[in-house]
Tab-separated table of C-alpha atoms in Angstrom:
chain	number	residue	atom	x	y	z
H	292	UNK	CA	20.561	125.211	142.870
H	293	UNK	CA	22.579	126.300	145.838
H	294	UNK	CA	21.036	123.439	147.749
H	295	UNK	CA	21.862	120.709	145.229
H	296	UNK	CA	25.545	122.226	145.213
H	297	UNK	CA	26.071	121.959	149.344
H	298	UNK	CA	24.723	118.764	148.442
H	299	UNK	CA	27.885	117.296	146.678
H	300	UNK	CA	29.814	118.922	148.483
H	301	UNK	CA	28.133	117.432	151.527
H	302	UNK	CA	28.657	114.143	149.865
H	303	UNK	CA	32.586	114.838	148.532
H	304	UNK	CA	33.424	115.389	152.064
H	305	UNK	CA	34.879	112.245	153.982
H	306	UNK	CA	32.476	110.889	157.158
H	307	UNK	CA	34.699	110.874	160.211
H	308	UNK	CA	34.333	107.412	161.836
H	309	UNK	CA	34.059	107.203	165.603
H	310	UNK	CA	37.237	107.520	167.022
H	311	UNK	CA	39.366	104.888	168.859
H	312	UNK	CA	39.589	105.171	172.454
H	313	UNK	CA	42.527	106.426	173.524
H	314	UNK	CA	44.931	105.765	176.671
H	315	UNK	CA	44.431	108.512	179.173
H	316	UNK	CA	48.208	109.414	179.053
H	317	UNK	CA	47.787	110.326	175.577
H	318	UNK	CA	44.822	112.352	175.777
H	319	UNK	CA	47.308	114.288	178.750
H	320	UNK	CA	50.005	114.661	176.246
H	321	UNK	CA	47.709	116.181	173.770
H	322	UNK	CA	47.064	118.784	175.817
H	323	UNK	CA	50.242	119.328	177.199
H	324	UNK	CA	52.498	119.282	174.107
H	325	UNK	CA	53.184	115.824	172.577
H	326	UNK	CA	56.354	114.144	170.936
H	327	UNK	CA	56.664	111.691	167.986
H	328	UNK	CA	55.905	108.551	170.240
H	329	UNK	CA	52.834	109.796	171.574
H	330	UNK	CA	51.838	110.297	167.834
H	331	UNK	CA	52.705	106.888	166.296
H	332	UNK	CA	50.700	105.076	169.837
H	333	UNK	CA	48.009	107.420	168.481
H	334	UNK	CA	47.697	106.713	164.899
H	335	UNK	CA	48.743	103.050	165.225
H	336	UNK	CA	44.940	103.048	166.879
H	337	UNK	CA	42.974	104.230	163.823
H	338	UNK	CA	43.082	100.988	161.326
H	339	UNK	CA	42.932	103.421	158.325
H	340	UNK	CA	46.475	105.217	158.746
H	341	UNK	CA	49.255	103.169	158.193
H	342	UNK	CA	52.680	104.148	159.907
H	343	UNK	CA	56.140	104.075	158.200
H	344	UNK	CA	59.420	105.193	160.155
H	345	UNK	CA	62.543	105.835	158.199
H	346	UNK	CA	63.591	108.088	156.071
H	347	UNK	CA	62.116	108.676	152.637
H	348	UNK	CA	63.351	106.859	149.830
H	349	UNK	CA	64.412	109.061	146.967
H	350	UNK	CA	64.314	107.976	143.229
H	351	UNK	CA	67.339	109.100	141.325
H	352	UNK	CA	65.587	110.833	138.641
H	353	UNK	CA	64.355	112.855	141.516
H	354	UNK	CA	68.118	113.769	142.747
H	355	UNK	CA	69.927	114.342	139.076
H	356	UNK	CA	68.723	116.152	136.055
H	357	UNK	CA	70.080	116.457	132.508
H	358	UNK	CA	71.905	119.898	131.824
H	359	UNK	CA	70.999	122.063	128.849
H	360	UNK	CA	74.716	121.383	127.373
H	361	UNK	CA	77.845	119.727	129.254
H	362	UNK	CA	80.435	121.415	130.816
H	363	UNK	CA	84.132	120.962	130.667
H	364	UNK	CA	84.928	120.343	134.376
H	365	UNK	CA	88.602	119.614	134.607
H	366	UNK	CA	91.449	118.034	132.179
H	367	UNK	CA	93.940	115.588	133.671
H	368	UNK	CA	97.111	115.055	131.221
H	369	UNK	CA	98.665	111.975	131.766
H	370	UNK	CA	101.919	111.221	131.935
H	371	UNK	CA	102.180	107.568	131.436
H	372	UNK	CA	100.204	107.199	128.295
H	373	UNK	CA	100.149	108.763	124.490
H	374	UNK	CA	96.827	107.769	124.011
H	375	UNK	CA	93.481	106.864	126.605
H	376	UNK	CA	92.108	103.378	125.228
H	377	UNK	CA	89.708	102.416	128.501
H	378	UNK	CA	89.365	103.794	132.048
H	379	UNK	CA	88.375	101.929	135.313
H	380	UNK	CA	87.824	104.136	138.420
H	381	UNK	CA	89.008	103.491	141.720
H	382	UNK	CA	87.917	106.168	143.554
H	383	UNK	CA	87.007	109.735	142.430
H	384	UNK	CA	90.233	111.043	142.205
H	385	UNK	CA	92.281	107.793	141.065
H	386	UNK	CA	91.689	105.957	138.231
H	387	UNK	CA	93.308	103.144	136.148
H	388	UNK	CA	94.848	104.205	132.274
H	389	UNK	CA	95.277	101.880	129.807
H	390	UNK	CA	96.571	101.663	125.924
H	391	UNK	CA	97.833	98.805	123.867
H	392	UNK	CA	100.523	96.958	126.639
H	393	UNK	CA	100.230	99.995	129.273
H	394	UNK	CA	98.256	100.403	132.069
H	395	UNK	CA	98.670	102.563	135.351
H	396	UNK	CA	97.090	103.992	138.127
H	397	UNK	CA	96.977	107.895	138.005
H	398	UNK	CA	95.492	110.570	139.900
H	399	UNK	CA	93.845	113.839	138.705
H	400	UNK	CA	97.638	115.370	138.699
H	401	UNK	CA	98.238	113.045	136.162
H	402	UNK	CA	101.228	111.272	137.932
H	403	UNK	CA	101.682	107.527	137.606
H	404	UNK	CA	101.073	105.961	141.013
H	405	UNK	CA	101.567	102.325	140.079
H	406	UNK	CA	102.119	100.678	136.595
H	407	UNK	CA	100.821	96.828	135.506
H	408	UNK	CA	103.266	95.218	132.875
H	409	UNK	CA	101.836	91.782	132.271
H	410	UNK	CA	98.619	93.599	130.461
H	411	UNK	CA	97.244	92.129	127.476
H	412	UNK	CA	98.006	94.463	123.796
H	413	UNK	CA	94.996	95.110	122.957
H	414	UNK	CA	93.323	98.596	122.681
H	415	UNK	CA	89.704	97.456	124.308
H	416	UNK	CA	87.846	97.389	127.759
H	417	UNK	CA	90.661	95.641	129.453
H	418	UNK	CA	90.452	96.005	133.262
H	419	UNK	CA	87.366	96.704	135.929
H	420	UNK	CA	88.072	97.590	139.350
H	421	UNK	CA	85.437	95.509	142.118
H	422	UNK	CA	83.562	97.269	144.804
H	423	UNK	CA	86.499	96.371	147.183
H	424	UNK	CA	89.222	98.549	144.868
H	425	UNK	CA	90.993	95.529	143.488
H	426	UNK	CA	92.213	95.985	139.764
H	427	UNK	CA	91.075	92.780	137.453
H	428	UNK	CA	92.356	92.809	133.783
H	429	UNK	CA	93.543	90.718	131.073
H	430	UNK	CA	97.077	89.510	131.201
H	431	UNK	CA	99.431	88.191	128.463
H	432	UNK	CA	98.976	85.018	128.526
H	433	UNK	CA	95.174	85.738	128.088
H	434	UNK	CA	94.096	85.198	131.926
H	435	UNK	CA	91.721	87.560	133.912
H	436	UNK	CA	93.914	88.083	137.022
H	437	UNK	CA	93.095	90.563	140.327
H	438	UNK	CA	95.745	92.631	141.699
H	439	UNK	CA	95.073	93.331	145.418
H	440	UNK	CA	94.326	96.963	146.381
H	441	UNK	CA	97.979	97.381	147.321
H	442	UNK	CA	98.865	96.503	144.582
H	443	UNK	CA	101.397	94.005	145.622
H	444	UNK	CA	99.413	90.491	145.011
H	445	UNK	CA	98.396	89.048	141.883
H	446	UNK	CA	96.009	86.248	141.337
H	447	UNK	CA	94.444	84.564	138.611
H	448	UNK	CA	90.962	84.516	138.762
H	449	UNK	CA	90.142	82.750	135.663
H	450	UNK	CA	92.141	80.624	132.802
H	451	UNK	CA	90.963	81.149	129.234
H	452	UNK	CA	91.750	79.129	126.424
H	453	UNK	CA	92.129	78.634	122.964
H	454	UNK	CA	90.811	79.482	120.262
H	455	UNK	CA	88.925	82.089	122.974
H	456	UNK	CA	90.314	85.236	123.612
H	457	UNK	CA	89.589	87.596	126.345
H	458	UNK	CA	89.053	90.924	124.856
H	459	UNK	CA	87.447	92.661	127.401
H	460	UNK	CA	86.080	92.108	131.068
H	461	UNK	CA	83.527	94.321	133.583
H	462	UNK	CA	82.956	93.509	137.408
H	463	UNK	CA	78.826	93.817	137.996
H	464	UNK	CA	78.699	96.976	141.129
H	465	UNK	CA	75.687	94.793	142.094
H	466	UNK	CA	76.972	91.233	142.120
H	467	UNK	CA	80.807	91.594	142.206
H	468	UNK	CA	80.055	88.999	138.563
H	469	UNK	CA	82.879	89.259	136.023
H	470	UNK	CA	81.367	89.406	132.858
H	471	UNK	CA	84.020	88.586	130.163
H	472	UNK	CA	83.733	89.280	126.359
H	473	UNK	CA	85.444	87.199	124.258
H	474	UNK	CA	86.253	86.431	120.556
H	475	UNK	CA	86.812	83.072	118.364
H	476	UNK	CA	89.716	83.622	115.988
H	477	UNK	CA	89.028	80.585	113.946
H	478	UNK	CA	85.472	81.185	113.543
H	479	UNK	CA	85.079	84.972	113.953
H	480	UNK	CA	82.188	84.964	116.202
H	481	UNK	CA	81.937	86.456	120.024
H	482	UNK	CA	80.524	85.631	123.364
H	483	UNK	CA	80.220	86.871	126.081
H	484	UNK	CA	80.656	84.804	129.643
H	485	UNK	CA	79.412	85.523	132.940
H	486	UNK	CA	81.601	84.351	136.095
H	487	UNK	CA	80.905	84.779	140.092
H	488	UNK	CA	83.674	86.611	142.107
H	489	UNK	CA	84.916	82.956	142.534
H	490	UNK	CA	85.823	82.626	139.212
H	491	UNK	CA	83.207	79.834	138.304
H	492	UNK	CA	81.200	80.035	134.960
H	493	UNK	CA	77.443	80.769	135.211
H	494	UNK	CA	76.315	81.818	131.862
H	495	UNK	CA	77.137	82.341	128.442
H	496	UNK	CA	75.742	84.365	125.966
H	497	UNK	CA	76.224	84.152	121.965
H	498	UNK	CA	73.087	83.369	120.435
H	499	UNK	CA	69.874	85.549	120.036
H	500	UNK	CA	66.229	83.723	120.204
H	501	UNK	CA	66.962	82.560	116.653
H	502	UNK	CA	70.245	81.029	117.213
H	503	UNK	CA	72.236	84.091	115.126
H	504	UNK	CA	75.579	84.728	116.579
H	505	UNK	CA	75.100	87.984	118.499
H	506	UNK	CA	78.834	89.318	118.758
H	507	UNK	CA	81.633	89.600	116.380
H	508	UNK	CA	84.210	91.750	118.634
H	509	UNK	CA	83.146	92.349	121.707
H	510	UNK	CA	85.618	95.123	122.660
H	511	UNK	CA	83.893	97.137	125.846
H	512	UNK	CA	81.230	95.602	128.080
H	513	UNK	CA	79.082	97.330	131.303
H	514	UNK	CA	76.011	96.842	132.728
H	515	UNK	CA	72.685	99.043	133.002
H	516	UNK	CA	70.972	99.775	136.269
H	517	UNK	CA	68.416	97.260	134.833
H	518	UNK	CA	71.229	94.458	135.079
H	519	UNK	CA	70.905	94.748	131.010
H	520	UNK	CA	74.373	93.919	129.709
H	521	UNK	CA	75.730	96.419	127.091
H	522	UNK	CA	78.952	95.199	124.663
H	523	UNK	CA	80.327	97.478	122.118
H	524	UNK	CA	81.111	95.258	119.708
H	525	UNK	CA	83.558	96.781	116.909
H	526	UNK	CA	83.713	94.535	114.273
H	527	UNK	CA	79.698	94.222	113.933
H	528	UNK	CA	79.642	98.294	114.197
H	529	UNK	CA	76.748	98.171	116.733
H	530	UNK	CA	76.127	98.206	120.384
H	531	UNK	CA	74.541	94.795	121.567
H	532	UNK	CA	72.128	94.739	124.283
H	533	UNK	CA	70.603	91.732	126.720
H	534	UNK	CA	68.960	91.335	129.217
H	535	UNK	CA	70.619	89.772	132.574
H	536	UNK	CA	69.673	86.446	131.792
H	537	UNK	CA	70.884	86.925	128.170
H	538	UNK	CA	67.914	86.972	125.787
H	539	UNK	CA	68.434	89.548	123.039
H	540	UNK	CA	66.933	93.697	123.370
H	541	UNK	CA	68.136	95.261	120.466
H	542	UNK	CA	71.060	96.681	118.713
H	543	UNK	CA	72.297	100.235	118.535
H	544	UNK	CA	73.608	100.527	114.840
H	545	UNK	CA	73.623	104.597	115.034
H	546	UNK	CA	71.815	108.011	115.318
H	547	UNK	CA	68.501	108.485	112.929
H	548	UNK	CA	70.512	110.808	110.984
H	549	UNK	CA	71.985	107.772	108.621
H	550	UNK	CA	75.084	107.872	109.993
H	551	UNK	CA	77.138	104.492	111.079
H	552	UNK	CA	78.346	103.534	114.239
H	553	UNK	CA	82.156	102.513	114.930
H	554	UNK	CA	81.302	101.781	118.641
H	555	UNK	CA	83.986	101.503	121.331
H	556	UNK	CA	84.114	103.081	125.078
H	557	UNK	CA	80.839	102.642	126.547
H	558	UNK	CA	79.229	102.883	129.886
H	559	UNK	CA	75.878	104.029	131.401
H	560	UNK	CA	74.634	106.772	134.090
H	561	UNK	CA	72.366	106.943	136.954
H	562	UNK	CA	69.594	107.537	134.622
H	563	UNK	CA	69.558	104.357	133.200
H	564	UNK	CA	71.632	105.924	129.678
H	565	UNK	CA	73.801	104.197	127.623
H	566	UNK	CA	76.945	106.462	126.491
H	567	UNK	CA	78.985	105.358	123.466
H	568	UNK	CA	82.183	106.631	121.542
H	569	UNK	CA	81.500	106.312	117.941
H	570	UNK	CA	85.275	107.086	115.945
H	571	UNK	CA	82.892	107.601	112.954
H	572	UNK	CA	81.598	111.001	113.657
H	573	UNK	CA	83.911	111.917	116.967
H	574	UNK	CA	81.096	111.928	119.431
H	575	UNK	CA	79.894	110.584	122.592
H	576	UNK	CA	75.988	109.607	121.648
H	577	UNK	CA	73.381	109.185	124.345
H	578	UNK	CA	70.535	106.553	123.838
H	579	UNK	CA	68.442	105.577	126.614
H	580	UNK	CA	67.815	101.991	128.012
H	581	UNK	CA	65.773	100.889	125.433
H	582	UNK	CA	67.553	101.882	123.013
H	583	UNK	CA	66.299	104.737	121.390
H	584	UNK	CA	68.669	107.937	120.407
H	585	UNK	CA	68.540	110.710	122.495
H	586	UNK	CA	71.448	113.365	121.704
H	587	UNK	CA	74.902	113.869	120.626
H	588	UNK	CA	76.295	114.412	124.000
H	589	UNK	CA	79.969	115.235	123.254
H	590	UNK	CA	80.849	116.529	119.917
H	591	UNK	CA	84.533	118.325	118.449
H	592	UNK	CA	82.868	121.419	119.446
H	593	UNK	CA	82.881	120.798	122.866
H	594	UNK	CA	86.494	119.980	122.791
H	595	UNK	CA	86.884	115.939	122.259
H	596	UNK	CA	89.116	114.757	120.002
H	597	UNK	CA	88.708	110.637	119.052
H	598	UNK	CA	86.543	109.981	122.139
H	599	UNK	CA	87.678	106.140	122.684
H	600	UNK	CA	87.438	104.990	126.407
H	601	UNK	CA	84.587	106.722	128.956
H	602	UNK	CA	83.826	106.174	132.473
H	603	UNK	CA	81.182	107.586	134.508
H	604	UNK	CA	81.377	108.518	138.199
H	605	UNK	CA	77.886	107.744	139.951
H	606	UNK	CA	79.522	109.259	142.968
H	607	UNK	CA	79.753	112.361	141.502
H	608	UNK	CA	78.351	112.500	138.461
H	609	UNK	CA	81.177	113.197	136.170
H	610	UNK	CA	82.223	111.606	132.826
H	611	UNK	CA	85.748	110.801	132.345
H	612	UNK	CA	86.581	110.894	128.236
H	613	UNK	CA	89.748	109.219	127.159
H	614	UNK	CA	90.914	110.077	123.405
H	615	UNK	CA	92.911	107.745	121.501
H	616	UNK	CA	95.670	110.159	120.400
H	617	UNK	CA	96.171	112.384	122.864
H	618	UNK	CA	97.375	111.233	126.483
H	619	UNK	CA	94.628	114.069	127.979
H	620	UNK	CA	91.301	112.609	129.949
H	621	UNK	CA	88.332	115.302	129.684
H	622	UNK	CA	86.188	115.462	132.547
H	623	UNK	CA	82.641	116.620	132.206
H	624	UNK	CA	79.206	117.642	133.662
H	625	UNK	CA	76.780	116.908	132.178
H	626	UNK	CA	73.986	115.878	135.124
H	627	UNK	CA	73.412	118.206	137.779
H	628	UNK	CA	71.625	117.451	141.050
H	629	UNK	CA	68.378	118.865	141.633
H	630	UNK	CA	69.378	119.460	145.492
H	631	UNK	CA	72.584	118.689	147.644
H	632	UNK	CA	72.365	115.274	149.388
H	633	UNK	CA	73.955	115.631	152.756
H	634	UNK	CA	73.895	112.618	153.865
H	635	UNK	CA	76.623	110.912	150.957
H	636	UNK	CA	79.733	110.043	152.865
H	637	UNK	CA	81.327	108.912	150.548
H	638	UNK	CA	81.130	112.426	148.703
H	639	UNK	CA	85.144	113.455	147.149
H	640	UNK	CA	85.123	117.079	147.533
H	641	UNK	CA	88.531	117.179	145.787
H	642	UNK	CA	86.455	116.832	142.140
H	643	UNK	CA	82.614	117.724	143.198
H	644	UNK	CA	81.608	121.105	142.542
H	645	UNK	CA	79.179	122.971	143.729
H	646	UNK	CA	76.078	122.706	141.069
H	647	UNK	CA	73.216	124.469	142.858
């Protein structure tokens, strides 16, 4: 028995193939201390080890976590508004504020730093800020225009017309696109249109694979880390979901408990979620990128009040909550990272905490 066991072990062991001859400067080294150069010229000889420099590429599921519960990090009352309808972020410590016909850049003080005028009245997704900083919205004459990070120049990026209305617009992180959702007021049906950073049309999307109409209202759009685009869409009550390309995913119509959706604010995380205000039951509801429920994030017990306009930070992982009554933005955690990442920097330690 004993014998039959060294056996398979005999066999489980790996044969060691002849090895490569080596250059008599490394077999020196080897004996008198070696260095990382020596090592690669070594192993690059043995056809069976590969050899990668760099450093190691971390997934993001492997740097964030979910909390157990959120946690309040810091309120910002602002000055400027009565009431939070959608918020763009500039930096971490600067966002844009808008309402109906009022929209202005504050900081975490809450002070107005710089106030747009010509803004659209509508209480939807609004304005995007591009990876440069530059402010696009909806003006009122129903144009998408860019205000330059100094907030002196404005320029019209793209002319809409009649019978379509702009009702709200997002700038793709990954392709600088302007995705704009609009609405038909004669026919009472929604699209929603894809433009470069040019300005020039490249898709539309309005019909699923069975030529439905797939948007009513599209009031808030964003994108997943899929390139999935995500519309709120208030009139249909239901959170609308295609892929880059537009072909139809699904639709979010609410949580399993019965309850119905009045969708607004949405955006998604570095874990691929999709983040909702529902004015139905007061919450922020968490589904995941395919669409299935996952929690109640943010209820009236932890401290929101008609959640209408979210953004998340994927610097530092904070959720800003807007509330339609009340001119105060809640900020909370509710990822953590699994370690400290060093090497961010970009990293605003005037709102990060410390969450080891």
């Amino acid at each position: 028995m004993k014998t039959d066991m060294n056996n398979q072990q005999t066999e489980r062991v790996p044969q060691i193939k002849d090895t490569p001859n080596l250059p008599q400067h490394l077999l020196l080294s080897l004996t008198e201390g070696f260095n990382m150069e020596d090592v690669s010229q070594l192993l690059r000889g043995i056809p069976e080890i590969q050899m990668t420099t760099g450093k190691r590429q971390v997934g993001i599921d492997e740097c964030v976590k979910l909390m157990s519960t959120p946690v309040l990090h810091t309120s910002v009352c602002v000055t400027g508004v009565s009431g939070v309808g959608h918020i763009s972020r500039v930096m971490s410590d600067r966002v844009w504020i808008s309402e109906y016909n009022n929209l202005i850049l504050t900081d975490t003080t809450g002070d107005t730093i710089h106030r747009v005028t010509d803004i659209i009245t509508l209480y939807t997704g609004v304005h995007t800020v591009n990876s440069s900083g530059e402010l696009i919205y909806i003006d009122s004459d129903d144009n998408i225009n860019k205000l330059s990070v100094n907030n002196h120049t404005v320029t019209t990026q793209i002319e809409c017309t009649y019978p379509w209305i702009p009702l709200c617009v997002y700038c793709s992180p990954s392709t600088g696109d302007l995705m704009v959702g609009m609405c038909n007021d004669d026919t009472g049906t929604g699209k929603v249109t894809r433009y470069n950073s040019s300005g020039q049309h490249i898709l539309t999307i309005q019909h699923d694979n069975k030529r439905q109409t797939l948007y009513s209202e599209p009031f808030y759009i964003t994108e997943n880390t899929n390139g999935d685009i995500i519309v709120s869409d208030g009139l249909r009550d239901a959170v609308v979901v295609t892929e880059r390309g537009g072909r139809h995913r699904f639709s979010y119509t609410g949580p399993p408990s019965g309850s119905s959706l009045n969708p607004y604010g949405i955006c998604t995380d570095a874990l691929s979620h999709i983040l909702v205000c529902d004015l139905n039951t007061d919450t922020v509801q968490m589904i995941d990128k395919d669409g299935h429920f996952l929690s109640l994030l943010l209820t009236p017990q932890h401290g929101i009040n008609t959640p209408r306009g979210l953004n998340y930070d994927d610097k530092t992982h904070l959720l800003w909550v807007g509330s339609q009554y009340t001119n105060t933005v809640s900020v909370y955690r509710y990822l953590q990272r699994r370690y400290s990442l060093t090497d961010n920097p970009d990293r605003d330690e005037r709102i990060t905490e410390d969450s080891s």
